[in-house]
Coordinates of C-alpha atoms (C1' of nucleotides) and ligand atoms in Angstrom, one line a residue:
Chain Z
M1 CA 17.5 12.7 -17.5
Q2 CA 17.5 10.1 -20.2
N3 CA 14.5 9.2 -22.3
L4 CA 11.8 6.9 -21.2
S5 CA 11.8 3.4 -22.8
K6 CA 8.8 2.3 -24.9
N7 CA 6.8 0.8 -22.2
Q8 CA 7.7 3.4 -19.7
Q9 CA 6.5 6.1 -22.1
I10 CA 3.3 4.3 -22.9
I11 CA 2.4 4.0 -19.3
F12 CA 3.6 7.5 -18.3
D13 CA 1.4 9.0 -21.1
L14 CA -1.7 7.2 -19.8
I15 CA -1.1 8.3 -16.1
D16 CA -0.1 11.8 -17.2
K17 CA -3.3 12.4 -19.0
S18 CA -5.5 10.8 -16.4
P19 CA -7.3 13.3 -14.1
E20 CA -7.2 10.7 -11.2
P21 CA -4.7 8.2 -9.9
L22 CA -4.6 5.0 -11.8
K23 CA -4.3 1.5 -10.4
A24 CA -1.9 -1.0 -11.8
Y25 CA -4.5 -3.4 -13.3
S26 CA -6.5 -0.5 -14.7
I27 CA -3.4 0.6 -16.3
L28 CA -2.8 -2.9 -17.7
F29 CA -6.3 -3.0 -19.1
N30 CA -5.8 0.2 -20.9
V31 CA -2.4 -0.5 -22.4
Q32 CA -3.2 -4.0 -23.7
K33 CA -4.1 -2.6 -27.1
K34 CA -0.5 -1.2 -27.2
G35 CA 1.0 -4.8 -26.7
I36 CA 1.7 -4.6 -23.0
K37 CA 0.0 -7.9 -21.9
A38 CA 1.4 -8.8 -18.4
P39 CA 1.3 -7.3 -15.0
L40 CA 5.0 -7.4 -14.6
Q41 CA 5.5 -5.2 -17.6
V42 CA 3.3 -2.6 -15.9
Y43 CA 4.9 -2.9 -12.5
R44 CA 8.4 -2.7 -14.0
A45 CA 7.5 0.6 -15.7
L46 CA 5.8 1.8 -12.7
D47 CA 8.8 1.1 -10.5
K48 CA 11.1 2.9 -12.8
L49 CA 8.9 5.9 -13.2
V50 CA 8.5 6.2 -9.4
E51 CA 12.2 6.0 -9.1
I52 CA 12.9 8.7 -11.4
G53 CA 10.2 10.9 -9.9
K54 CA 7.9 11.1 -13.0
I55 CA 5.0 9.6 -11.1
H56 CA 4.2 8.9 -7.4
K57 CA 2.4 6.1 -5.7
I58 CA -0.5 7.2 -3.5
E59 CA 0.2 4.6 -0.9
S60 CA -3.2 4.6 0.9
R61 CA -4.9 3.9 -2.5
N62 CA -2.3 1.7 -4.2
A63 CA -2.7 4.0 -7.2
F64 CA -0.3 6.2 -9.3
I65 CA -0.4 9.8 -10.2
A66 CA 1.9 12.0 -12.5
C67 CA 4.1 14.3 -10.6
Q68 CA 2.6 17.9 -10.8
N69 CA 5.8 19.4 -9.5
S70 CA 9.0 19.1 -11.1
S71 CA 10.7 20.4 -8.0
C72 CA 9.9 17.5 -5.7
Q73 CA 13.4 16.2 -6.0
I74 CA 13.2 12.6 -7.4
S75 CA 10.3 11.6 -5.2
K76 CA 12.1 12.3 -2.0
A77 CA 9.5 14.7 -0.5
T78 CA 5.8 14.1 -1.6
A79 CA 2.6 15.4 0.0
F80 CA -0.9 14.9 -1.3
S81 CA -4.4 15.9 -0.4
I82 CA -7.1 13.1 -0.8
C83 CA -10.8 13.7 -0.7
E84 CA -12.4 10.9 1.1
S85 CA -15.7 11.4 -0.7
C86 CA -14.8 11.7 -4.4
E87 CA -11.2 10.3 -4.1
K88 CA -9.8 13.3 -5.9
V89 CA -6.0 13.6 -5.3
T90 CA -3.9 16.6 -5.6
E91 CA -0.1 16.8 -5.1
I92 CA 0.7 19.7 -2.7
N93 CA 3.4 22.1 -3.6
N94 CA 4.1 24.2 -0.6
S95 CA 7.6 25.3 0.1
N96 CA 6.8 26.1 3.7
L97 CA 5.6 22.6 4.3
S98 CA 8.5 20.9 2.4
K99 CA 11.1 23.0 4.2
Y100 CA 9.5 22.1 7.5
L101 CA 9.4 18.4 6.8
T102 CA 12.8 18.2 5.0
S103 CA 14.5 19.8 8.0
F104 CA 12.5 17.9 10.6
K105 CA 14.5 16.1 13.1
D106 CA 13.0 13.6 15.5
K107 CA 14.3 13.5 19.1
N108 CA 15.9 10.1 18.4
G109 CA 18.4 12.0 16.2
M110 CA 17.5 10.0 13.2
K111 CA 17.9 12.1 10.1
Y112 CA 15.4 11.4 7.2
N113 CA 16.3 11.5 3.6
K114 CA 12.7 11.0 2.3
Y115 CA 9.1 11.4 3.3
N116 CA 5.5 10.9 2.1
L117 CA 2.6 12.7 3.5
E118 CA -1.1 12.1 2.8
F119 CA -3.8 14.5 4.0
F120 CA -7.5 13.4 4.1
G121 CA -10.6 15.5 4.0
L122 CA -13.3 16.8 1.8
C123 CA -12.7 18.8 -1.3
K124 CA -14.6 22.0 -2.0
K125 CA -17.0 20.3 -4.4
C126 CA -17.9 17.6 -1.8
I127 CA -18.4 20.0 1.0
S128 CA -20.8 22.1 -1.0
K129 CA -22.8 18.9 -2.1
K130 CA -23.3 18.2 1.6
S131 CA -25.0 21.5 2.4
Chain H
M1 CA -13.9 3.2 25.2
Q2 CA -15.6 -0.2 25.2
N3 CA -13.8 -3.4 25.6
L4 CA -12.4 -5.3 22.6
S5 CA -14.1 -8.4 21.4
K6 CA -12.4 -11.8 21.6
N7 CA -10.8 -11.7 18.1
Q8 CA -9.9 -8.1 18.4
Q9 CA -8.2 -8.7 21.7
I10 CA -6.2 -11.6 20.5
I11 CA -5.0 -9.7 17.5
F12 CA -4.3 -6.6 19.4
D13 CA -2.3 -8.6 21.9
L14 CA -0.2 -10.1 19.2
I15 CA 0.5 -6.8 17.5
D16 CA 1.1 -5.0 20.8
K17 CA 3.9 -7.3 21.9
S18 CA 5.5 -7.3 18.6
P19 CA 8.7 -5.2 18.3
E20 CA 8.1 -4.7 14.6
P21 CA 5.0 -4.1 12.3
L22 CA 3.1 -7.3 11.5
K23 CA 1.5 -8.2 8.2
A24 CA -2.1 -9.6 8.1
Y25 CA -1.1 -13.1 6.9
S26 CA 1.6 -13.3 9.5
I27 CA -0.9 -12.4 12.1
L28 CA -3.2 -15.0 10.7
F29 CA -0.5 -17.6 11.0
N30 CA 0.3 -16.7 14.5
V31 CA -3.3 -16.8 15.7
Q32 CA -4.4 -20.0 14.2
K33 CA -3.7 -21.9 17.3
K34 CA -6.3 -19.6 19.0
G35 CA -9.0 -20.5 16.6
I36 CA -8.8 -17.7 14.1
K37 CA -8.7 -19.5 10.8
A38 CA -9.7 -17.2 8.0
P39 CA -8.1 -13.9 6.6
L40 CA -11.4 -12.1 7.0
Q41 CA -11.3 -12.6 10.8
V42 CA -8.1 -10.9 10.8
Y43 CA -8.9 -8.1 8.5
R44 CA -12.2 -7.4 10.3
A45 CA -10.3 -7.1 13.6
L46 CA -7.6 -5.0 12.1
D47 CA -10.2 -2.6 10.6
K48 CA -11.8 -2.2 13.9
L49 CA -8.5 -1.7 15.8
V50 CA -7.5 0.9 13.2
E51 CA -10.8 2.7 13.5
I52 CA -10.6 3.0 17.3
G53 CA -7.0 4.0 17.2
K54 CA -5.4 1.0 18.9
I55 CA -3.2 0.1 16.0
H56 CA -2.0 1.9 12.8
K57 CA -1.4 0.8 9.4
I58 CA 1.9 1.5 7.9
E59 CA 0.7 2.1 4.4
S60 CA 4.0 1.8 2.6
R61 CA 4.6 -1.6 4.2
N62 CA 1.1 -3.1 4.5
A63 CA 1.8 -3.7 8.1
F64 CA 0.3 -2.9 11.4
I65 CA 1.8 -1.5 14.5
A66 CA 0.3 -0.8 18.0
C67 CA -0.3 2.8 18.8
Q68 CA 2.6 4.1 21.0
N69 CA 0.9 7.3 21.7
S70 CA -2.5 7.5 23.3
S71 CA -2.7 11.1 22.3
C72 CA -2.9 10.6 18.5
Q73 CA -6.6 11.3 18.5
I74 CA -8.2 8.1 17.1
S75 CA -5.8 7.8 14.4
K76 CA -6.4 11.1 12.8
A77 CA -2.8 12.3 12.9
T78 CA -0.1 9.8 12.5
A79 CA 3.6 10.0 11.8
F80 CA 6.1 7.3 11.6
S81 CA 9.9 6.8 11.0
I82 CA 10.9 3.8 9.0
C83 CA 14.5 2.5 8.5
E84 CA 14.9 1.5 5.0
S85 CA 17.7 -0.9 6.0
C86 CA 16.3 -3.0 9.0
E87 CA 12.7 -2.0 8.5
K88 CA 12.4 -0.7 12.1
V89 CA 9.4 1.5 12.5
T90 CA 8.8 4.0 15.2
E91 CA 5.7 6.2 15.9
I92 CA 6.7 9.8 16.1
N93 CA 5.2 11.8 19.1
N94 CA 6.2 15.4 18.5
S95 CA 3.7 18.0 19.4
N96 CA 5.5 20.7 17.2
L97 CA 5.0 18.5 14.2
S98 CA 1.4 17.5 15.0
K99 CA 0.5 21.1 15.6
Y100 CA 2.1 22.1 12.3
L101 CA 0.3 19.5 10.3
T102 CA -3.1 19.7 12.1
S103 CA -3.3 23.3 11.4
F104 CA -1.8 23.1 7.9
K105 CA -4.1 24.7 5.2
D106 CA -3.3 24.3 1.5
K107 CA -3.7 27.2 -0.8
N108 CA -6.7 25.5 -2.4
G109 CA -8.7 26.2 0.9
M110 CA -9.2 22.6 1.6
K111 CA -9.3 21.8 5.3
Y112 CA -8.0 18.4 6.3
N113 CA -9.3 16.3 9.1
K114 CA -6.7 13.6 9.1
Y115 CA -3.1 12.9 7.8
N116 CA -0.5 10.2 7.7
L117 CA 3.2 10.9 7.3
E118 CA 6.0 8.5 6.8
F119 CA 9.7 9.4 7.1
F120 CA 12.2 7.2 5.5
G121 CA 15.9 7.0 6.4
L122 CA 18.5 4.9 8.2
C123 CA 18.2 4.3 12.0
K124 CA 21.2 4.8 14.3
K125 CA 22.2 1.2 14.3
C126 CA 22.2 0.9 10.6
I127 CA 24.1 4.0 10.2
S128 CA 26.9 2.8 12.4
K129 CA 27.0 -0.6 10.6
K130 CA 27.8 1.2 7.5
S131 CA 31.0 3.0 8.8
Chain G
dT1 C1' 33.4 -1.9 -34.3
dT2 C1' 33.5 -5.2 -31.4
dA3 C1' 33.0 -6.6 -27.0
dC4 C1' 30.9 -6.0 -22.6
dA5 C1' 27.7 -4.5 -19.2
dA6 C1' 23.3 -2.5 -18.0
dA7 C1' 18.8 -1.9 -18.8
dG8 C1' 14.6 -3.3 -20.7
dT9 C1' 11.3 -6.8 -22.6
dG10 C1' 8.3 -10.9 -22.8
dT11 C1' 6.4 -14.8 -20.7
dT12 C1' 4.5 -18.2 -17.4
dA13 C1' 3.6 -19.0 -13.0
dT14 C1' 2.9 -17.8 -8.3
dA15 C1' 2.9 -15.1 -4.0
dT16 C1' 0.7 -11.6 -1.3
dT17 C1' -2.9 -8.6 0.1
dA18 C1' -7.9 -7.8 0.6
dT19 C1' -13.0 -8.2 0.0
dA20 C1' -17.8 -10.4 -1.3
dA21 C1' -21.7 -12.8 0.2
dC22 C1' -24.3 -15.3 3.4
dA23 C1' -25.7 -17.4 7.7
dA24 C1' -25.4 -17.8 12.6
dT25 C1' -24.3 -15.9 17.2
dT26 C1' -23.4 -12.6 20.7
dT27 C1' -23.9 -8.1 22.8
dA28 C1' -26.0 -3.8 23.9
dA29 C1' -30.0 -0.9 24.2
dC30 C1' -34.9 0.2 24.8
Chain W
dG1 C1' -38.1 -9.7 26.4
dT2 C1' -37.6 -7.8 22.0
dT3 C1' -35.1 -5.7 18.7
dA4 C1' -31.0 -3.5 16.6
dA5 C1' -26.1 -3.5 16.1
dA6 C1' -21.9 -5.6 16.2
dT7 C1' -19.3 -9.7 15.9
dT8 C1' -18.3 -14.2 14.2
dG9 C1' -17.6 -18.3 11.1
dT10 C1' -17.1 -19.9 6.5
dT11 C1' -16.3 -20.4 1.4
dA12 C1' -15.0 -18.4 -2.4
dT13 C1' -12.9 -15.0 -5.1
dA14 C1' -10.8 -10.4 -6.3
dA15 C1' -7.0 -7.2 -6.4
dT16 C1' -2.2 -6.2 -5.9
dA17 C1' 2.5 -7.6 -6.6
dT18 C1' 6.7 -10.5 -7.4
dA19 C1' 9.8 -14.8 -8.8
dA20 C1' 12.3 -16.9 -12.3
dC21 C1' 14.2 -17.4 -16.7
dA22 C1' 15.3 -16.4 -21.6
dC23 C1' 16.0 -13.0 -24.7
dT24 C1' 16.8 -8.2 -26.8
dT25 C1' 18.2 -3.5 -27.0
dT26 C1' 21.0 0.3 -25.5
dG27 C1' 24.9 2.5 -23.9
dT28 C1' 30.0 2.6 -23.1
dA29 C1' 34.5 2.1 -23.9
dA30 C1' 38.7 -0.5 -25.4
Ligands
ZN1 ZN1 6.0 15.2 -7.4
ZN2 ZN1 -14.4 15.4 -3.3
ZN3 ZN1 -0.7 6.4 17.5
ZN4 ZN1 17.8 0.2 10.8

DNA sequence: TTACAAAGTGTTATATTATAACAATTTAAC
DNA sequence: GTTAAATTGTTATAATATAACACTTTGTAA
């Protein structure tokens, strides 16, 4: 794996140190002091980082999170849990799940080379708040 | 299940007869002759239709498809296959898969009440075109 | 080491997707 | 019938994402 370019590194560092998924324009706002001024600069870096698997897009939230799991091969098999109350997002690393889904074959015979799974629920903190 | 309102019915009919997922502004364009003039009218109907499980949102495509599967309980457990070449989308109805995912428990102990899964690959037609 | 291609950058403009706010109307329940 | 809930209509605006073009840097190989 080659090194990241300047913009890619700046944006990856920001996402990687964030405890929560970041949205593109929030990233833009946060890197303007580093000279990244336009949305396109952000989106290009995001596209590349997603492509090489350093970050993932949480599709239901239009937000980006650093990969927690070097073994999800280049973003081909991703799963997340999302708390619908506090919006905490965690990447799921479960070999049973990934084996099951990677080898899943639909009855139509189509073979998949990629998947993205998002689970929704309440995290432990939010469940205990409710009681 | 109660009846749909006027706008909801118009928009559902359009989505239901479409062979492919429809995007909100394409829906808007197609229902303007029926008196629906503003994006909000479309989005409100879409929100409601998703909520009651008559349609699903394909998150990776920002597009909407009619439910093919009355048994996916009110949009709580959805799975789709998406052809990355022709963009054909099919709702997967596989009880093994839904059982596996509905009962899936992460090691963090979080229990999920909802999931959405999108598989990506090439459909049969697109595979044969390539050869 | 020079040429060439590929990848990355900077910039302006614009396209696409989605919601806020407010008033009016229709529908469903009591 | 009265009230509450859901739906509609409308204008404006917010949020997300890409097009097009010129230029620069980086990697590769003759
Ligand atoms: Zn990952
Ligand atoms: Zn939570
Ligand atoms: Zn369905
Ligand atoms: Zn196809």
